[in-house]
Tab-separated table of C-alpha atoms and ligand atoms in Angstrom:
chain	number	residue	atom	x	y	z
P	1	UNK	CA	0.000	0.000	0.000
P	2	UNK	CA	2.885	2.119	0.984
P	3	UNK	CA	4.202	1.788	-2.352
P	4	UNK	CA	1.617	2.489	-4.302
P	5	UNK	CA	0.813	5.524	-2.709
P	6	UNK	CA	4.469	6.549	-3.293
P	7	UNK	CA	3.864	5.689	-6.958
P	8	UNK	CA	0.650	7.349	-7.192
P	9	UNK	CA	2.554	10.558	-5.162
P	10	UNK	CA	4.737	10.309	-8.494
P	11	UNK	CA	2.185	10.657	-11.145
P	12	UNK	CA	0.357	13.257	-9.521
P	13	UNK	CA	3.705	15.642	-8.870
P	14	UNK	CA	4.721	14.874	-12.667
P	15	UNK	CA	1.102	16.104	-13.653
P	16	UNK	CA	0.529	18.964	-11.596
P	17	UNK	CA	3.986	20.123	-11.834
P	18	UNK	CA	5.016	20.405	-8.355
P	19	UNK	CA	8.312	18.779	-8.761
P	20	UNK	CA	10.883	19.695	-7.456
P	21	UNK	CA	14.647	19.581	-8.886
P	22	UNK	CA	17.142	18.310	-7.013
P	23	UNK	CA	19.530	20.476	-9.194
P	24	UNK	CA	19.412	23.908	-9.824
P	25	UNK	CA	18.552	25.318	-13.226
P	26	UNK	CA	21.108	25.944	-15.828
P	27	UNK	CA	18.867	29.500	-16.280
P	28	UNK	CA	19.994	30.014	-12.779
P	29	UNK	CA	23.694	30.812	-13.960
P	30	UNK	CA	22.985	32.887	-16.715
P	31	UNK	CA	22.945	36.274	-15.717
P	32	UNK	CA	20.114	37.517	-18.338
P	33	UNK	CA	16.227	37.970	-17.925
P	34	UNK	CA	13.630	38.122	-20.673
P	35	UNK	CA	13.703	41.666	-21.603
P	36	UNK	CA	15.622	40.627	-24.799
P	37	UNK	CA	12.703	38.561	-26.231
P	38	UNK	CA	9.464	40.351	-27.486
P	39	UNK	CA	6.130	39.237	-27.226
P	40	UNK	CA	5.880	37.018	-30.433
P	41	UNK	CA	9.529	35.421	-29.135
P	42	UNK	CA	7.849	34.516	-25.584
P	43	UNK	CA	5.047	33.145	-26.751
P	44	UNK	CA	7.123	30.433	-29.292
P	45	UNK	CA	9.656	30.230	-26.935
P	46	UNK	CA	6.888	29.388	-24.323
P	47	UNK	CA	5.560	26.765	-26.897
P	48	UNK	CA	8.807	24.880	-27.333
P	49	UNK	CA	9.078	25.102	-23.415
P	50	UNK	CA	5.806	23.677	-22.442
P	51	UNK	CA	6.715	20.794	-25.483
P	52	UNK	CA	10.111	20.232	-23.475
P	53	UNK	CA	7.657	20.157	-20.652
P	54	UNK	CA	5.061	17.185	-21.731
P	55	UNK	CA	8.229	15.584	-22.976
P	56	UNK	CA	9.739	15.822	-19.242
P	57	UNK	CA	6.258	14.648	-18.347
P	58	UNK	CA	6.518	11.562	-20.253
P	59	UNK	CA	9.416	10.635	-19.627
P	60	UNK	CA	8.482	10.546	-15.581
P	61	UNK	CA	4.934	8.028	-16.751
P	62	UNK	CA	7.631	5.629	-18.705
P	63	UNK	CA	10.315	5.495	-16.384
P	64	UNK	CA	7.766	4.369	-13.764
P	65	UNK	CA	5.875	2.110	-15.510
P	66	UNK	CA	9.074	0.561	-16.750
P	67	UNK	CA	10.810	0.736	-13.129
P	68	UNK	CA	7.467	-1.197	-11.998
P	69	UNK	CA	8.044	-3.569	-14.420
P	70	UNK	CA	11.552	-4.266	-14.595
P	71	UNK	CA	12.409	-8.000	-13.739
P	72	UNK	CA	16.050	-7.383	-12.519
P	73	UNK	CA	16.971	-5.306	-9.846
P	74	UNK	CA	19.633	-3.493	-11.274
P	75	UNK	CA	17.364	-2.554	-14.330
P	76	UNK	CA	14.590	-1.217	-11.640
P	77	UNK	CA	17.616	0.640	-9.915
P	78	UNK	CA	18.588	2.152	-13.303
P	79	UNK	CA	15.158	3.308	-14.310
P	80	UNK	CA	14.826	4.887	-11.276
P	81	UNK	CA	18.216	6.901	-10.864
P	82	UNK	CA	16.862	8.222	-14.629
P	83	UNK	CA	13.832	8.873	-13.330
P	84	UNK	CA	15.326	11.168	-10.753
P	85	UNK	CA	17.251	13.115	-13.198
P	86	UNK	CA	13.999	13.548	-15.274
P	87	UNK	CA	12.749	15.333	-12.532
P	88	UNK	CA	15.022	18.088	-12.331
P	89	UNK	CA	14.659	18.760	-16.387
P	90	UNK	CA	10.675	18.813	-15.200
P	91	UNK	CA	11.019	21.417	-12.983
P	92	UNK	CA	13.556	23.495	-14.762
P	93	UNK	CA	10.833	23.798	-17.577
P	94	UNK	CA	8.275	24.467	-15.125
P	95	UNK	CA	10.136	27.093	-14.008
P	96	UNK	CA	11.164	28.138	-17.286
P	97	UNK	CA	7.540	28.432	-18.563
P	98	UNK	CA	6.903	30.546	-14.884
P	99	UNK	CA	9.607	32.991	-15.783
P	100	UNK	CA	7.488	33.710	-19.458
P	101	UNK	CA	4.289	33.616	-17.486
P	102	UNK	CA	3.234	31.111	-19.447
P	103	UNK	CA	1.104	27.855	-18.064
P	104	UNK	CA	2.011	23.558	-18.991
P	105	UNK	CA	-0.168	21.884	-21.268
P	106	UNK	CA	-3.773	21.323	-20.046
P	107	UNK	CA	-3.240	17.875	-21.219
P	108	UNK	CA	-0.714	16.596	-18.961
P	109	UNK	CA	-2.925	13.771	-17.195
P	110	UNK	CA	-3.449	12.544	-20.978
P	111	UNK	CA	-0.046	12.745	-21.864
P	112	UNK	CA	0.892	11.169	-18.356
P	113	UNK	CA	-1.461	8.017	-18.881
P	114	UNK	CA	-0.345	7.295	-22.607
P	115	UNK	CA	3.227	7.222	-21.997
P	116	UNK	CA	2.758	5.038	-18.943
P	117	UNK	CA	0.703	2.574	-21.179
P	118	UNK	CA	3.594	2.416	-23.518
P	119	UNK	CA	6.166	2.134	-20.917
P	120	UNK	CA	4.422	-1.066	-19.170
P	121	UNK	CA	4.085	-2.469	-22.783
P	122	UNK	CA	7.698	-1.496	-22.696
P	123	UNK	CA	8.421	-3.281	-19.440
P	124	UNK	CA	6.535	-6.245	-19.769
P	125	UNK	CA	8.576	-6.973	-22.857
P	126	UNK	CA	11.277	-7.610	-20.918
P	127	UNK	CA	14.219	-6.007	-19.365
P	128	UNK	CA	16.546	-5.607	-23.154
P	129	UNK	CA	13.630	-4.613	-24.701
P	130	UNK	CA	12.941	-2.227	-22.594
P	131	UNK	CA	16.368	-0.795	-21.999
P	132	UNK	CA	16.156	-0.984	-25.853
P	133	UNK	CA	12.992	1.428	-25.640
P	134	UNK	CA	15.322	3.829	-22.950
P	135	UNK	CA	18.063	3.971	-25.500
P	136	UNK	CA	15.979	4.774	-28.487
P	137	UNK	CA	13.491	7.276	-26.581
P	138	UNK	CA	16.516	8.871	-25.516
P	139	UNK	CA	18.300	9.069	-29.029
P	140	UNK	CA	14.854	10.826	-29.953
P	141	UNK	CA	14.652	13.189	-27.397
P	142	UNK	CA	18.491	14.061	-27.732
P	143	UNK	CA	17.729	14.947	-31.794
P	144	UNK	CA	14.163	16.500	-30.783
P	145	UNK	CA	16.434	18.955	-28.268
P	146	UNK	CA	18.516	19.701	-30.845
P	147	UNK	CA	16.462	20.626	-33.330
P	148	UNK	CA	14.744	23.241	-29.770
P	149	UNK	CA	18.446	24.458	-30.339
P	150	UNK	CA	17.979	25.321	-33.777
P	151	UNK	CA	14.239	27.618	-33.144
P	152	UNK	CA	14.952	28.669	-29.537
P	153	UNK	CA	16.064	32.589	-30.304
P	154	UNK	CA	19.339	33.301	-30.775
P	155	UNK	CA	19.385	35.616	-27.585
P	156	UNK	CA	17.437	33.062	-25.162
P	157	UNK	CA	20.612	31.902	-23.185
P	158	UNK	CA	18.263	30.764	-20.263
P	159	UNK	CA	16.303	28.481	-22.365
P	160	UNK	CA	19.407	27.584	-24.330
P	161	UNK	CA	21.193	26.753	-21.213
P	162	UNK	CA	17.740	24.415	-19.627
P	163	UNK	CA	18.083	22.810	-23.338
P	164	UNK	CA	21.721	21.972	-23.230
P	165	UNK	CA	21.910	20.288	-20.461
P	166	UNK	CA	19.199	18.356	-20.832
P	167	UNK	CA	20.300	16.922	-23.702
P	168	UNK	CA	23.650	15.932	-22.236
P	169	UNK	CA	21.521	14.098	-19.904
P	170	UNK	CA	19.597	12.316	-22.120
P	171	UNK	CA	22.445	11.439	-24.153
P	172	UNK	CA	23.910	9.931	-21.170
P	173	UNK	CA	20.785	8.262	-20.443
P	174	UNK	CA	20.207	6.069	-23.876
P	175	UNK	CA	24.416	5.212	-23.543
P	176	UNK	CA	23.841	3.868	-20.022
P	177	UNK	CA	20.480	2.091	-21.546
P	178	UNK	CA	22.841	0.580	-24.317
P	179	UNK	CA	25.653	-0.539	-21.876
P	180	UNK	CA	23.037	-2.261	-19.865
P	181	UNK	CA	22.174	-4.732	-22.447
P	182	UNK	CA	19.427	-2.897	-24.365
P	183	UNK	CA	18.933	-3.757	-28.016
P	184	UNK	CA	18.340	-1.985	-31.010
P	185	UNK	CA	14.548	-1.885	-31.733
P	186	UNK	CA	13.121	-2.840	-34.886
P	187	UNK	CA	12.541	0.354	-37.811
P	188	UNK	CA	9.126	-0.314	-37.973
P	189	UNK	CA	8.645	0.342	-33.747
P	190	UNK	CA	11.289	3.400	-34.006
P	191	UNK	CA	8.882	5.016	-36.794
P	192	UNK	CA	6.009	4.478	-34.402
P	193	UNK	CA	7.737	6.171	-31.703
P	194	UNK	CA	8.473	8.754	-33.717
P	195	UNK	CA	4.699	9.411	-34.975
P	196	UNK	CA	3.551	9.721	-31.309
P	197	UNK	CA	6.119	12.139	-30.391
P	198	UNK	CA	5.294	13.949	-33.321
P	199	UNK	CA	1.757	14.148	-32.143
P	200	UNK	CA	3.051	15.421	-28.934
P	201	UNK	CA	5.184	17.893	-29.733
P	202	UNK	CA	2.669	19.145	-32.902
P	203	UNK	CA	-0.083	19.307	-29.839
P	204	UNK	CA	1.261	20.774	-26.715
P	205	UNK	CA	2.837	23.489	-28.517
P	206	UNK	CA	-0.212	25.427	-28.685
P	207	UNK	CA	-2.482	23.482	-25.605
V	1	LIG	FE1	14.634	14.619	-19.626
V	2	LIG	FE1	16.410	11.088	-20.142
């Protein structure tokens, strides 16, 4: 019972957005507000935020479902450390999209349950598989920041910085998926990754 309240604790921090980072945000050493950025910047800035945001959101739903259904306990232990370094990138968006006064998407709780579906799928496949799923969900996201690199404003250095290290993160979590014995998934199950993020990201930039 214990535990499942602890889980449930999870969800409902990664949906309302009351996480907290153990880590303080990159923004934080950047010595630069917003004043830079006019109001057509904020507002797509704010949009590739609150995308970064689901995304963060997402990646708390399939890092528990796939913690809860990890057979080894090294796998479980892994998933979890991840998980805890997913929160921090959670809150630095939050925080991020607080500094534009700008709001996460109302769809969270749908974004939340999806990804947790696909992560138990994930999970139940078994523990290669789904450090296979880790590595390739990571490879995504690392590209997906990336390309935030490319359309964040030239100027943003608060954003930039979030983005950055994020995506070292990431990077370091698909290479410590890989190392752990995940596999390469097949094309067809990559391109089907890929639609649904592109669903996301096409979705919460505007709600
Ligand atoms: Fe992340
Ligand atoms: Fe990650």
């Amino acid at each position: 019972m214990d535990k499942l309240i602890r889980e449930f604790d999870v969800a409902l921090r990664a949906i309302t957005g009351t996480t907290r980072a153990r880590r303080a945000s990159p923004a934080d050493a950047v010595g630069q507000d917003d004043t830079g950025l006019d109001a057509g910047q904020r507002r797509h800035v704010a949009g590739l935020m609150r995308v970064n945001h689901v995304g963060e959101v997402c990646a708390q739903a399939l890092y528990q479902a796939q913690k809860l259904t990890a057979r080894s306990p090294a796998v479980r232990a892994q998933m979890d450390d991840a998980a805890r370094e997913e929160e921090d990138h959670l809150g630095w968006c939050s925080q991020r999209l607080r500094e534009l006064s700008d709001r996460p998407s109302l769809l969270n709780p749908l974004w939340y349950a999806g990804a947790f579906a696909i992560g138990w799928i994930a999970g139940r496949a078994g523990d290669r598989i789904s450090l296979g799923f880790v590595s390739e969900t990571e490879r995504q996201v690392e590209q997906h920041l990336d390309s935030h690199l490319q359309r964040l404003p030239a100027q943003d250095l608060r954003s930039r910085a979030v983005v950055e290290q994020m995506r070292d993160d990431e990077m370091r979590h698909g290479a410590s998926a890989r190392d752990a014995g995940g596999i390469e998934l097949p094309r067809p199950v990559q391109a089907a990754m890929r639609a649904a993020a592109r669903v996301m990201t096409t979705t919460a930039y505007r709600i």
